[in-house]
PDB file of C-alpha atoms in Angstrom:
ATOM      1  CA  MET G   1     122.842  92.300 118.841  1.00 71.00           C
ATOM      2  CA  ARG G   2     120.489  95.012 120.140  1.00 88.00           C
ATOM      3  CA  PHE G   3     120.346  98.227 118.146  1.00 93.00           C
ATOM      4  CA  ARG G   4     120.495 101.519 120.039  1.00 94.00           C
ATOM      5  CA  PHE G   5     118.333 104.426 118.819  1.00 95.00           C
ATOM      6  CA  PHE G   6     118.296 108.153 119.531  1.00 94.00           C
ATOM      7  CA  ILE G   7     115.337 110.344 118.491  1.00 94.00           C
ATOM      8  CA  ILE G   8     115.627 114.100 117.827  1.00 92.00           C
ATOM      9  CA  ASP G   9     112.392 115.928 117.007  1.00 90.00           C
ATOM     10  CA  ASP G  10     110.834 119.087 118.411  1.00 87.00           C
ATOM     11  CA  ASP G  11     107.377 117.514 118.160  1.00 89.00           C
ATOM     12  CA  PRO G  12     106.655 115.382 121.290  1.00 90.00           C
ATOM     13  CA  SER G  13     103.950 113.386 119.490  1.00 91.00           C
ATOM     14  CA  SER G  14     106.381 112.432 116.716  1.00 90.00           C
ATOM     15  CA  ARG G  15     108.967 111.310 119.281  1.00 91.00           C
ATOM     16  CA  LYS G  16     106.357 109.231 121.085  1.00 93.00           C
ATOM     17  CA  MET G  17     105.143 107.585 117.860  1.00 92.00           C
ATOM     18  CA  LEU G  18     108.688 106.709 116.788  1.00 93.00           C
ATOM     19  CA  ASN G  19     109.530 105.429 120.265  1.00 93.00           C
ATOM     20  CA  ASN G  20     106.424 103.236 120.367  1.00 93.00           C
ATOM     21  CA  ALA G  21     107.117 101.784 116.918  1.00 93.00           C
ATOM     22  CA  ILE G  22     110.673 100.823 117.892  1.00 93.00           C
ATOM     23  CA  GLU G  23     109.813  99.419 121.299  1.00 92.00           C
ATOM     24  CA  GLN G  24     106.609  97.579 120.340  1.00 92.00           C
ATOM     25  CA  GLU G  25     108.210  95.957 117.282  1.00 92.00           C
ATOM     26  CA  ASP G  26     111.261  95.093 119.408  1.00 93.00           C
ATOM     27  CA  LEU G  27     113.594  96.690 116.862  1.00 93.00           C
ATOM     28  CA  GLY G  28     115.978  97.739 119.625  1.00 93.00           C
ATOM     29  CA  ASP G  29     116.253 100.198 122.498  1.00 93.00           C
ATOM     30  CA  VAL G  30     115.569 103.936 122.439  1.00 93.00           C
ATOM     31  CA  VAL G  31     118.404 105.146 124.675  1.00 93.00           C
ATOM     32  CA  GLY G  32     117.755 108.862 124.374  1.00 92.00           C
ATOM     33  CA  GLU G  33     115.555 111.663 123.031  1.00 92.00           C
ATOM     34  CA  ALA G  34     115.970 115.381 122.402  1.00 90.00           C
ATOM     35  CA  GLU G  35     113.735 118.175 121.117  1.00 88.00           C
ATOM     36  CA  ASP G  36     116.593 119.881 119.253  1.00 87.00           C
ATOM     37  CA  GLY G  37     119.916 118.910 117.693  1.00 82.00           C
ATOM     38  CA  LEU G  38     121.878 121.483 119.683  1.00 84.00           C
ATOM     39  CA  GLY G  39     123.455 119.753 122.687  1.00 83.00           C
ATOM     40  CA  ALA G  40     122.373 116.237 121.782  1.00 85.00           C
ATOM     41  CA  GLU G  41     125.646 115.250 120.075  1.00 87.00           C
ATOM     42  CA  ALA G  42     127.616 114.254 123.163  1.00 85.00           C
ATOM     43  CA  SER G  43     124.817 112.037 124.457  1.00 89.00           C
ATOM     44  CA  ILE G  44     124.514 110.240 121.110  1.00 91.00           C
ATOM     45  CA  ILE G  45     128.227 109.444 121.036  1.00 89.00           C
ATOM     46  CA  LEU G  46     128.419 108.573 124.742  1.00 87.00           C
ATOM     47  CA  LYS G  47     125.511 106.135 124.459  1.00 89.00           C
ATOM     48  CA  LYS G  48     127.016 104.544 121.321  1.00 90.00           C
ATOM     49  CA  CYS G  49     123.833 104.883 119.295  1.00 93.00           C
ATOM     50  CA  ASP G  50     123.588 102.872 116.088  1.00 92.00           C
ATOM     51  CA  ILE G  51     120.761 104.838 114.458  1.00 93.00           C
ATOM     52  CA  VAL G  52     119.681 108.459 114.894  1.00 92.00           C
ATOM     53  CA  LEU G  53     116.171 109.433 113.777  1.00 92.00           C
ATOM     54  CA  ILE G  54     116.383 113.181 113.279  1.00 89.00           C
ATOM     55  CA  ASP G  55     113.985 115.920 112.220  1.00 86.00           C
ATOM     56  CA  LEU G  56     115.120 118.134 109.343  1.00 84.00           C
ATOM     57  CA  LEU G  57     113.791 121.438 110.653  1.00 82.00           C
ATOM     58  CA  MET G  58     114.298 122.377 114.322  1.00 82.00           C
ATOM     59  CA  PRO G  59     114.398 125.770 116.065  1.00 81.00           C
ATOM     60  CA  LYS G  60     118.027 125.994 117.284  1.00 87.00           C
ATOM     61  CA  GLN G  61     120.039 123.567 115.176  1.00 83.00           C
ATOM     62  CA  ASP G  62     118.533 121.758 112.213  1.00 82.00           C
ATOM     63  CA  GLY G  63     119.060 118.131 111.250  1.00 84.00           C
ATOM     64  CA  ILE G  64     121.741 118.730 108.616  1.00 86.00           C
ATOM     65  CA  GLU G  65     123.823 120.895 110.965  1.00 87.00           C
ATOM     66  CA  THR G  66     123.523 118.250 113.691  1.00 89.00           C
ATOM     67  CA  ILE G  67     124.612 115.477 111.321  1.00 87.00           C
ATOM     68  CA  MET G  68     127.663 117.497 110.253  1.00 86.00           C
ATOM     69  CA  ARG G  69     128.644 118.193 113.865  1.00 87.00           C
ATOM     70  CA  LEU G  70     128.288 114.520 114.785  1.00 86.00           C
ATOM     71  CA  GLN G  71     130.444 113.471 111.840  1.00 84.00           C
ATOM     72  CA  GLU G  72     133.093 116.006 112.820  1.00 83.00           C
ATOM     73  CA  MET G  73     133.072 114.454 116.301  1.00 82.00           C
ATOM     74  CA  GLY G  74     133.733 111.019 114.784  1.00 84.00           C
ATOM     75  CA  TYR G  75     130.233 109.539 114.940  1.00 85.00           C
ATOM     76  CA  GLU G  76     129.864 106.708 112.413  1.00 85.00           C
ATOM     77  CA  GLY G  77     126.274 105.605 112.990  1.00 88.00           C
ATOM     78  CA  LYS G  78     123.344 105.868 110.576  1.00 89.00           C
ATOM     79  CA  PHE G  79     120.820 108.667 110.131  1.00 89.00           C
ATOM     80  CA  ILE G  80     117.148 108.539 109.178  1.00 89.00           C
ATOM     81  CA  MET G  81     115.720 111.968 108.399  1.00 86.00           C
ATOM     82  CA  ILE G  82     112.168 112.898 109.399  1.00 86.00           C
ATOM     83  CA  SER G  83     110.591 115.731 107.444  1.00 81.00           C
ATOM     84  CA  GLN G  84     107.488 117.122 105.810  1.00 74.00           C
ATOM     85  CA  VAL G  85     109.698 119.248 103.541  1.00 65.00           C
ATOM     86  CA  GLU G  86     110.208 118.132  99.932  1.00 60.00           C
ATOM     87  CA  HIS G  87     112.551 120.956  98.961  1.00 60.00           C
ATOM     88  CA  LYS G  88     114.797 119.357  96.336  1.00 61.00           C
ATOM     89  CA  GLU G  89     118.044 121.094  97.341  1.00 68.00           C
ATOM     90  CA  MET G  90     117.603 120.404 101.066  1.00 69.00           C
ATOM     91  CA  VAL G  91     116.789 116.745 100.462  1.00 68.00           C
ATOM     92  CA  ALA G  92     119.809 116.382  98.164  1.00 69.00           C
ATOM     93  CA  GLU G  93     122.059 117.997 100.776  1.00 71.00           C
ATOM     94  CA  ALA G  94     120.752 115.651 103.470  1.00 72.00           C
ATOM     95  CA  TYR G  95     121.533 112.594 101.339  1.00 72.00           C
ATOM     96  CA  SER G  96     125.033 113.939 100.607  1.00 72.00           C
ATOM     97  CA  LYS G  97     125.674 114.282 104.362  1.00 69.00           C
ATOM     98  CA  GLY G  98     124.955 110.622 105.023  1.00 68.00           C
ATOM     99  CA  VAL G  99     121.188 110.307 105.507  1.00 77.00           C
ATOM    100  CA  GLU G 100     120.119 106.739 104.699  1.00 67.00           C
ATOM    101  CA  TYR G 101     116.369 107.305 104.218  1.00 79.00           C
ATOM    102  CA  PHE G 102     113.616 109.872 104.694  1.00 80.00           C
ATOM    103  CA  ILE G 103     110.454 109.354 106.731  1.00 81.00           C
ATOM    104  CA  ASN G 104     107.781 111.759 105.566  1.00 79.00           C
ATOM    105  CA  LYS G 105     105.450 113.527 107.971  1.00 80.00           C
ATOM    106  CA  PRO G 106     102.742 112.820 108.934  1.00 83.00           C
ATOM    107  CA  ILE G 107     104.496 109.703 110.206  1.00 84.00           C
ATOM    108  CA  ASN G 108     103.198 106.358 108.992  1.00 87.00           C
ATOM    109  CA  ARG G 109     103.946 103.507 111.412  1.00 89.00           C
ATOM    110  CA  ILE G 110     104.315 100.871 108.685  1.00 89.00           C
ATOM    111  CA  GLU G 111     106.733 103.080 106.743  1.00 87.00           C
ATOM    112  CA  VAL G 112     108.766 103.753 109.895  1.00 89.00           C
ATOM    113  CA  ILE G 113     109.162 100.065 110.698  1.00 91.00           C
ATOM    114  CA  SER G 114     110.014  99.186 107.092  1.00 89.00           C
ATOM    115  CA  ILE G 115     112.689 101.871 106.769  1.00 88.00           C
ATOM    116  CA  ILE G 116     114.280 101.123 110.145  1.00 91.00           C
ATOM    117  CA  LYS G 117     114.527  97.432 109.252  1.00 90.00           C
ATOM    118  CA  LYS G 118     116.265  98.319 105.983  1.00 86.00           C
ATOM    119  CA  VAL G 119     118.819 100.483 107.768  1.00 86.00           C
ATOM    120  CA  MET G 120     119.375  97.765 110.377  1.00 88.00           C
ATOM    121  CA  GLU G 121     120.012  95.246 107.605  1.00 86.00           C
ATOM    122  CA  HIS G 122     122.448  97.685 106.021  1.00 81.00           C
ATOM    123  CA  ILE G 123     124.343  97.945 109.306  1.00 83.00           C
ATOM    124  CA  ARG G 124     124.455  94.148 109.692  1.00 84.00           C
ATOM    125  CA  LEU G 125     125.813  93.825 106.158  1.00 80.00           C
ATOM    126  CA  GLU G 126     128.465  96.478 106.747  1.00 77.00           C
ATOM    127  CA  ARG G 127     129.592  94.810 109.968  1.00 78.00           C
ATOM    128  CA  SER G 128     129.716  91.447 108.252  1.00 77.00           C
ATOM    129  CA  LEU G 129     131.849  92.922 105.482  1.00 73.00           C
ATOM    130  CA  GLU G 130     134.071  94.576 108.067  1.00 72.00           C
ATOM    131  CA  GLY G 131     134.619  91.182 109.669  1.00 70.00           C
ATOM    132  CA  ILE G 132     135.562  89.749 106.291  1.00 70.00           C
ATOM    133  CA  ARG G 133     137.970  92.637 105.647  1.00 64.00           C
ATOM    134  CA  HIS G 134     139.557  92.066 109.032  1.00 63.00           C
ATOM    135  CA  THR G 135     140.069  88.398 108.225  1.00 64.00           C
ATOM    136  CA  LEU G 136     141.545  89.251 104.838  1.00 61.00           C
ATOM    137  CA  SER G 137     143.874  91.789 106.438  1.00 59.00           C
ATOM    138  CA  LEU G 138     145.647  88.863 108.064  1.00 58.00           C
ATOM    139  CA  PHE G 139     146.908  87.980 104.591  1.00 54.00           C
ATOM    140  CA  ASP G 140     148.572  91.350 103.989  1.00 53.00           C
ATOM    141  CA  THR G 141     151.883  89.628 103.410  1.00 50.00           C
ATOM    142  CA  LEU G 142     150.568  88.424 100.047  1.00 46.00           C
ATOM    143  CA  PRO G 143     151.288  90.567  96.947  1.00 51.00           C
ATOM    144  CA  LYS G 144     148.631  93.260  96.649  1.00 50.00           C
ATOM    145  CA  GLU G 145     146.638  93.928  93.528  1.00 47.00           C
ATOM    146  CA  PRO G 146     146.700  97.454  92.104  1.00 50.00           C
ATOM    147  CA  PRO G 147     143.574  99.504  93.053  1.00 48.00           C
ATOM    148  CA  GLU G 148     142.047  99.335  89.574  1.00 49.00           C
ATOM    149  CA  VAL G 149     142.040  95.509  89.733  1.00 45.00           C
ATOM    150  CA  ARG G 150     140.070  95.585  92.987  1.00 53.00           C
ATOM    151  CA  THR G 151     137.640  98.360  92.069  1.00 60.00           C
ATOM    152  CA  ALA G 152     136.712  97.354  88.516  1.00 68.00           C
ATOM    153  CA  PRO G 153     134.555  94.309  89.482  1.00 79.00           C
ATOM    154  CA  PHE G 154     132.474  96.340  91.952  1.00 81.00           C
ATOM    155  CA  LEU G 155     132.039  99.226  89.517  1.00 85.00           C
ATOM    156  CA  ARG G 156     130.991  96.893  86.726  1.00 85.00           C
ATOM    157  CA  SER G 157     128.565  95.128  89.061  1.00 86.00           C
ATOM    158  CA  VAL G 158     126.810  98.410  89.966  1.00 88.00           C
ATOM    159  CA  LEU G 159     126.706  99.601  86.364  1.00 90.00           C
ATOM    160  CA  ALA G 160     125.308  96.214  85.336  1.00 88.00           C
ATOM    161  CA  ASP G 161     122.568  96.561  87.971  1.00 88.00           C
ATOM    162  CA  PHE G 162     121.638  99.872  86.356  1.00 90.00           C
ATOM    163  CA  GLY G 163     121.615  98.185  82.946  1.00 90.00           C
ATOM    164  CA  ILE G 164     124.223 100.581  81.518  1.00 91.00           C
ATOM    165  CA  LEU G 165     127.380  98.475  81.418  1.00 83.00           C
ATOM    166  CA  GLY G 166     127.237  98.414  77.622  1.00 82.00           C
ATOM    167  CA  GLU G 167     126.863 102.196  77.344  1.00 86.00           C
ATOM    168  CA  THR G 168     129.836 104.167  75.995  1.00 86.00           C
ATOM    169  CA  GLY G 169     129.965 106.368  79.085  1.00 90.00           C
ATOM    170  CA  SER G 170     130.314 103.394  81.450  1.00 90.00           C
ATOM    171  CA  GLN G 171     134.004 102.996  80.661  1.00 89.00           C
ATOM    172  CA  ASP G 172     134.427 106.732  81.262  1.00 91.00           C
ATOM    173  CA  LEU G 173     132.758 106.300  84.663  1.00 92.00           C
ATOM    174  CA  ILE G 174     135.003 103.370  85.610  1.00 91.00           C
ATOM    175  CA  GLN G 175     138.181 105.215  84.651  1.00 90.00           C
ATOM    176  CA  LEU G 176     137.009 108.437  86.307  1.00 92.00           C
ATOM    177  CA  ILE G 177     136.205 106.705  89.610  1.00 91.00           C
ATOM    178  CA  GLU G 178     139.581 104.940  89.621  1.00 89.00           C
ATOM    179  CA  TYR G 179     141.257 108.304  89.043  1.00 90.00           C
ATOM    180  CA  LEU G 180     139.277 109.918  91.899  1.00 91.00           C
ATOM    181  CA  LEU G 181     140.222 107.071  94.249  1.00 89.00           C
ATOM    182  CA  LYS G 182     143.886 107.787  93.551  1.00 88.00           C
ATOM    183  CA  ARG G 183     143.457 111.548  93.778  1.00 88.00           C
ATOM    184  CA  TYR G 184     141.660 111.460  97.130  1.00 86.00           C
ATOM    185  CA  LYS G 185     143.441 108.384  98.455  1.00 83.00           C
ATOM    186  CA  ASN G 186     144.187 109.779 101.916  1.00 79.00           C
ATOM    187  CA  GLU G 187     141.327 112.268 102.184  1.00 82.00           C
ATOM    188  CA  ARG G 188     137.802 112.025 103.537  1.00 82.00           C
ATOM    189  CA  VAL G 189     135.833 113.771 100.814  1.00 81.00           C
ATOM    190  CA  ARG G 190     132.523 115.362 101.821  1.00 81.00           C
ATOM    191  CA  GLU G 191     131.788 117.040  98.499  1.00 82.00           C
ATOM    192  CA  PHE G 192     133.268 117.158  95.008  1.00 86.00           C
ATOM    193  CA  PRO G 193     134.238 120.348  93.176  1.00 85.00           C
ATOM    194  CA  ALA G 194     132.269 121.322  90.060  1.00 88.00           C
ATOM    195  CA  LEU G 195     131.876 118.478  87.568  1.00 86.00           C
ATOM    196  CA  LYS G 196     133.637 120.411  84.823  1.00 88.00           C
ATOM    197  CA  ASP G 197     136.677 120.817  87.086  1.00 89.00           C
ATOM    198  CA  ILE G 198     136.698 117.081  87.831  1.00 90.00           C
ATOM    199  CA  PHE G 199     136.465 116.187  84.136  1.00 90.00           C
ATOM    200  CA  THR G 200     139.155 118.723  83.225  1.00 89.00           C
ATOM    201  CA  ASP G 201     141.557 117.434  85.887  1.00 88.00           C
ATOM    202  CA  TYR G 202     140.979 113.841  84.805  1.00 88.00           C
ATOM    203  CA  VAL G 203     141.456 114.547  81.075  1.00 86.00           C
ATOM    204  CA  ALA G 204     144.593 116.590  81.777  1.00 85.00           C
ATOM    205  CA  TYR G 205     145.894 113.731  83.954  1.00 81.00           C
ATOM    206  CA  SER G 206     145.280 111.363  81.017  1.00 78.00           C
ATOM    207  CA  ASN G 207     147.608 113.435  78.776  1.00 75.00           C
ATOM    208  CA  VAL G 208     144.995 114.127  76.097  1.00 72.00           C
ATOM    209  CA  GLU G 209     146.090 116.756  73.565  1.00 75.00           C
ATOM    210  CA  ASP G 210     142.813 118.639  73.091  1.00 83.00           C
ATOM    211  CA  VAL G 211     141.638 118.843  76.724  1.00 84.00           C
ATOM    212  CA  GLN G 212     138.571 121.056  76.170  1.00 87.00           C
ATOM    213  CA  ARG G 213     137.238 118.943  73.329  1.00 89.00           C
ATOM    214  CA  GLU G 214     137.642 115.684  75.273  1.00 88.00           C
ATOM    215  CA  VAL G 215     136.096 117.202  78.424  1.00 89.00           C
ATOM    216  CA  LYS G 216     132.980 118.152  76.449  1.00 91.00           C
ATOM    217  CA  ALA G 217     132.767 114.738  74.772  1.00 91.00           C
ATOM    218  CA  MET G 218     133.294 112.886  78.050  1.00 92.00           C
ATOM    219  CA  GLU G 219     130.671 114.995  79.825  1.00 92.00           C
ATOM    220  CA  GLN G 220     128.126 114.195  77.109  1.00 93.00           C
ATOM    221  CA  ARG G 221     128.893 110.462  77.193  1.00 94.00           C
ATOM    222  CA  ILE G 222     128.565 110.273  80.952  1.00 95.00           C
ATOM    223  CA  ARG G 223     125.392 112.395  81.030  1.00 94.00           C
ATOM    224  CA  ARG G 224     123.724 110.138  78.451  1.00 94.00           C
ATOM    225  CA  THR G 225     124.757 107.067  80.446  1.00 95.00           C
ATOM    226  CA  VAL G 226     123.455 108.441  83.764  1.00 95.00           C
ATOM    227  CA  ALA G 227     120.210 109.452  82.035  1.00 94.00           C
ATOM    228  CA  ARG G 228     119.849 105.869  80.814  1.00 93.00           C
ATOM    229  CA  ALA G 229     120.481 104.614  84.372  1.00 94.00           C
ATOM    230  CA  LEU G 230     117.686 106.874  85.663  1.00 94.00           C
ATOM    231  CA  GLN G 231     115.368 105.647  82.909  1.00 92.00           C
ATOM    232  CA  ASN G 232     116.070 102.018  83.771  1.00 93.00           C
ATOM    233  CA  ILE G 233     115.713 102.423  87.538  1.00 92.00           C
ATOM    234  CA  ALA G 234     112.462 104.389  87.117  1.00 92.00           C
ATOM    235  CA  SER G 235     111.115 101.609  84.882  1.00 92.00           C
ATOM    236  CA  LEU G 236     111.907  99.067  87.604  1.00 90.00           C
ATOM    237  CA  GLY G 237     109.985 101.186  90.108  1.00 89.00           C
ATOM    238  CA  LEU G 238     106.962 101.332  87.837  1.00 88.00           C
ATOM    239  CA  GLU G 239     106.925  97.563  87.472  1.00 87.00           C
ATOM    240  CA  ASP G 240     107.490  96.858  91.164  1.00 85.00           C
ATOM    241  CA  TYR G 241     107.992  99.579  93.790  1.00 81.00           C
ATOM    242  CA  GLY G 242     109.469  96.919  96.088  1.00 83.00           C
ATOM    243  CA  ASN G 243     112.084  95.774  93.550  1.00 84.00           C
ATOM    244  CA  PRO G 244     115.354  95.307  95.506  1.00 85.00           C
ATOM    245  CA  LYS G 245     117.425  97.215  92.941  1.00 87.00           C
ATOM    246  CA  PHE G 246     114.932 100.087  92.932  1.00 89.00           C
ATOM    247  CA  GLU G 247     114.990 100.260  96.734  1.00 88.00           C
ATOM    248  CA  MET G 248     118.783 100.045  96.839  1.00 87.00           C
ATOM    249  CA  TYR G 249     119.646 102.567  94.142  1.00 90.00           C
ATOM    250  CA  ALA G 250     116.767 104.995  93.491  1.00 90.00           C
ATOM    251  CA  SER G 251     117.241 107.455  96.360  1.00 89.00           C
ATOM    252  CA  LYS G 252     120.921 106.763  96.880  1.00 91.00           C
ATOM    253  CA  TYR G 253     122.184 107.611  93.393  1.00 93.00           C
ATOM    254  CA  PHE G 254     119.483 110.075  92.326  1.00 92.00           C
ATOM    255  CA  ASP G 255     117.317 112.820  93.760  1.00 91.00           C
ATOM    256  CA  PHE G 256     114.142 110.881  94.475  1.00 87.00           C
ATOM    257  CA  THR G 257     111.992 113.733  93.145  1.00 90.00           C
ATOM    258  CA  ASP G 258     113.749 113.166  89.796  1.00 92.00           C
ATOM    259  CA  VAL G 259     113.010 109.445  89.965  1.00 92.00           C
ATOM    260  CA  ARG G 260     109.319 110.145  90.583  1.00 91.00           C
ATOM    261  CA  GLN G 261     109.265 112.666  87.719  1.00 92.00           C
ATOM    262  CA  LYS G 262     110.890 110.163  85.356  1.00 93.00           C
ATOM    263  CA  MET G 263     108.360 107.508  86.412  1.00 93.00           C
ATOM    264  CA  ARG G 264     105.523 109.896  85.546  1.00 92.00           C
ATOM    265  CA  GLU G 265     107.122 110.692  82.188  1.00 92.00           C
ATOM    266  CA  ILE G 266     107.451 106.993  81.336  1.00 92.00           C
ATOM    267  CA  GLU G 267     103.843 106.356  82.397  1.00 90.00           C
ATOM    268  CA  GLN G 268     102.577 109.190  80.223  1.00 91.00           C
ATOM    269  CA  ASN G 269     104.926 108.433  77.289  1.00 89.00           C
ATOM    270  CA  GLU G 270     106.360 111.950  77.364  1.00 88.00           C
ATOM    271  CA  GLU G 271     109.009 112.460  74.700  1.00 84.00           C
ATOM    272  CA  VAL G 272     110.702 115.476  76.311  1.00 86.00           C
ATOM    273  CA  SER G 273     112.034 115.015  79.845  1.00 88.00           C
ATOM    274  CA  ARG G 274     111.838 117.808  82.421  1.00 90.00           C
ATOM    275  CA  VAL G 275     114.246 116.074  84.813  1.00 90.00           C
ATOM    276  CA  ARG G 276     117.315 118.121  85.767  1.00 86.00           C
ATOM    277  CA  LEU G 277     119.754 115.251  86.012  1.00 90.00           C
ATOM    278  CA  ASN G 278     122.071 115.347  89.045  1.00 92.00           C
ATOM    279  CA  VAL G 279     125.127 113.729  87.435  1.00 93.00           C
ATOM    280  CA  LYS G 280     127.372 114.975  90.240  1.00 92.00           C
ATOM    281  CA  LYS G 281     125.401 113.069  92.883  1.00 93.00           C
ATOM    282  CA  PHE G 282     125.541 109.895  90.792  1.00 94.00           C
ATOM    283  CA  ILE G 283     129.340 110.111  90.401  1.00 94.00           C
ATOM    284  CA  PHE G 284     129.908 111.076  94.048  1.00 92.00           C
ATOM    285  CA  THR G 285     127.792 108.170  95.314  1.00 92.00           C
ATOM    286  CA  LEU G 286     129.533 105.760  92.949  1.00 92.00           C
ATOM    287  CA  TYR G 287     132.878 107.024  94.257  1.00 91.00           C
ATOM    288  CA  ILE G 288     131.871 106.669  97.932  1.00 91.00           C
ATOM    289  CA  GLU G 289     130.382 103.185  97.413  1.00 89.00           C
ATOM    290  CA  THR G 290     133.453 102.009  95.491  1.00 88.00           C
ATOM    291  CA  LYS G 291     135.795 103.380  98.135  1.00 87.00           C
ATOM    292  CA  GLU G 292     133.889 101.504 100.848  1.00 84.00           C
ATOM    293  CA  HIS G 293     134.194  98.259  98.868  1.00 77.00           C
ATOM    294  CA  THR G 294     137.900  98.640  98.085  1.00 68.00           C
TER     295      THR G 294
END
């Protein structure tokens, strides 16, 4: 299959460099370009683009706004964000809206090719899994397993990859995700409410007598477990930046600035961490990934 690309960047030289990298490496076909997100949405959908390379900051409509508009229009392709901005909140928002990877400016050709290949492989895997799901759907007449039976193996597999399956908070995470899958069964969730509200709703749903006490205890258990996951994934990155688990999980489940900070802390044997752990992103990503594999 030939992949179809669309490039949105207000810098002509950036568009040309990205175009050349795609065409010369024969990664696919660049079927369209635009200097701003505003007005490019219809063309992207009409041309059935698989991957959109999009600048974060543009004069009329920025990259995040364009991604949101495309998603509202039903676009299901992948996004690679191009930016020289390392503002933590903006980067986190971009990831939450569906950005697969960031390409930092000034653009490095080798990095561009590497990241595009990873996203292409992700698409191939998703389509392969979709084919498997379609085949399995032919057996719908068989008795169906309850959701928790189907989700638990995937959840445990991810938590095992993080090296936290034995942590006390891992069981909390498994039960919480299964609850969220039931709660949002027929909804397309773009963002979770505040973590405390999620924990409170879950504990109340579980018929615990002292709700406030259990919410606090659960929050502490999960925070410690997610902190351990960050520690473990940062350690993998220090040993081998190309480690498959590091590449798969580091920027998807955490703010990458936090991963880099944790790597520095491990390197320098710092006892007190300055990382502001984004537990909400970890739980939301785990929920989305589990839902896709259910």
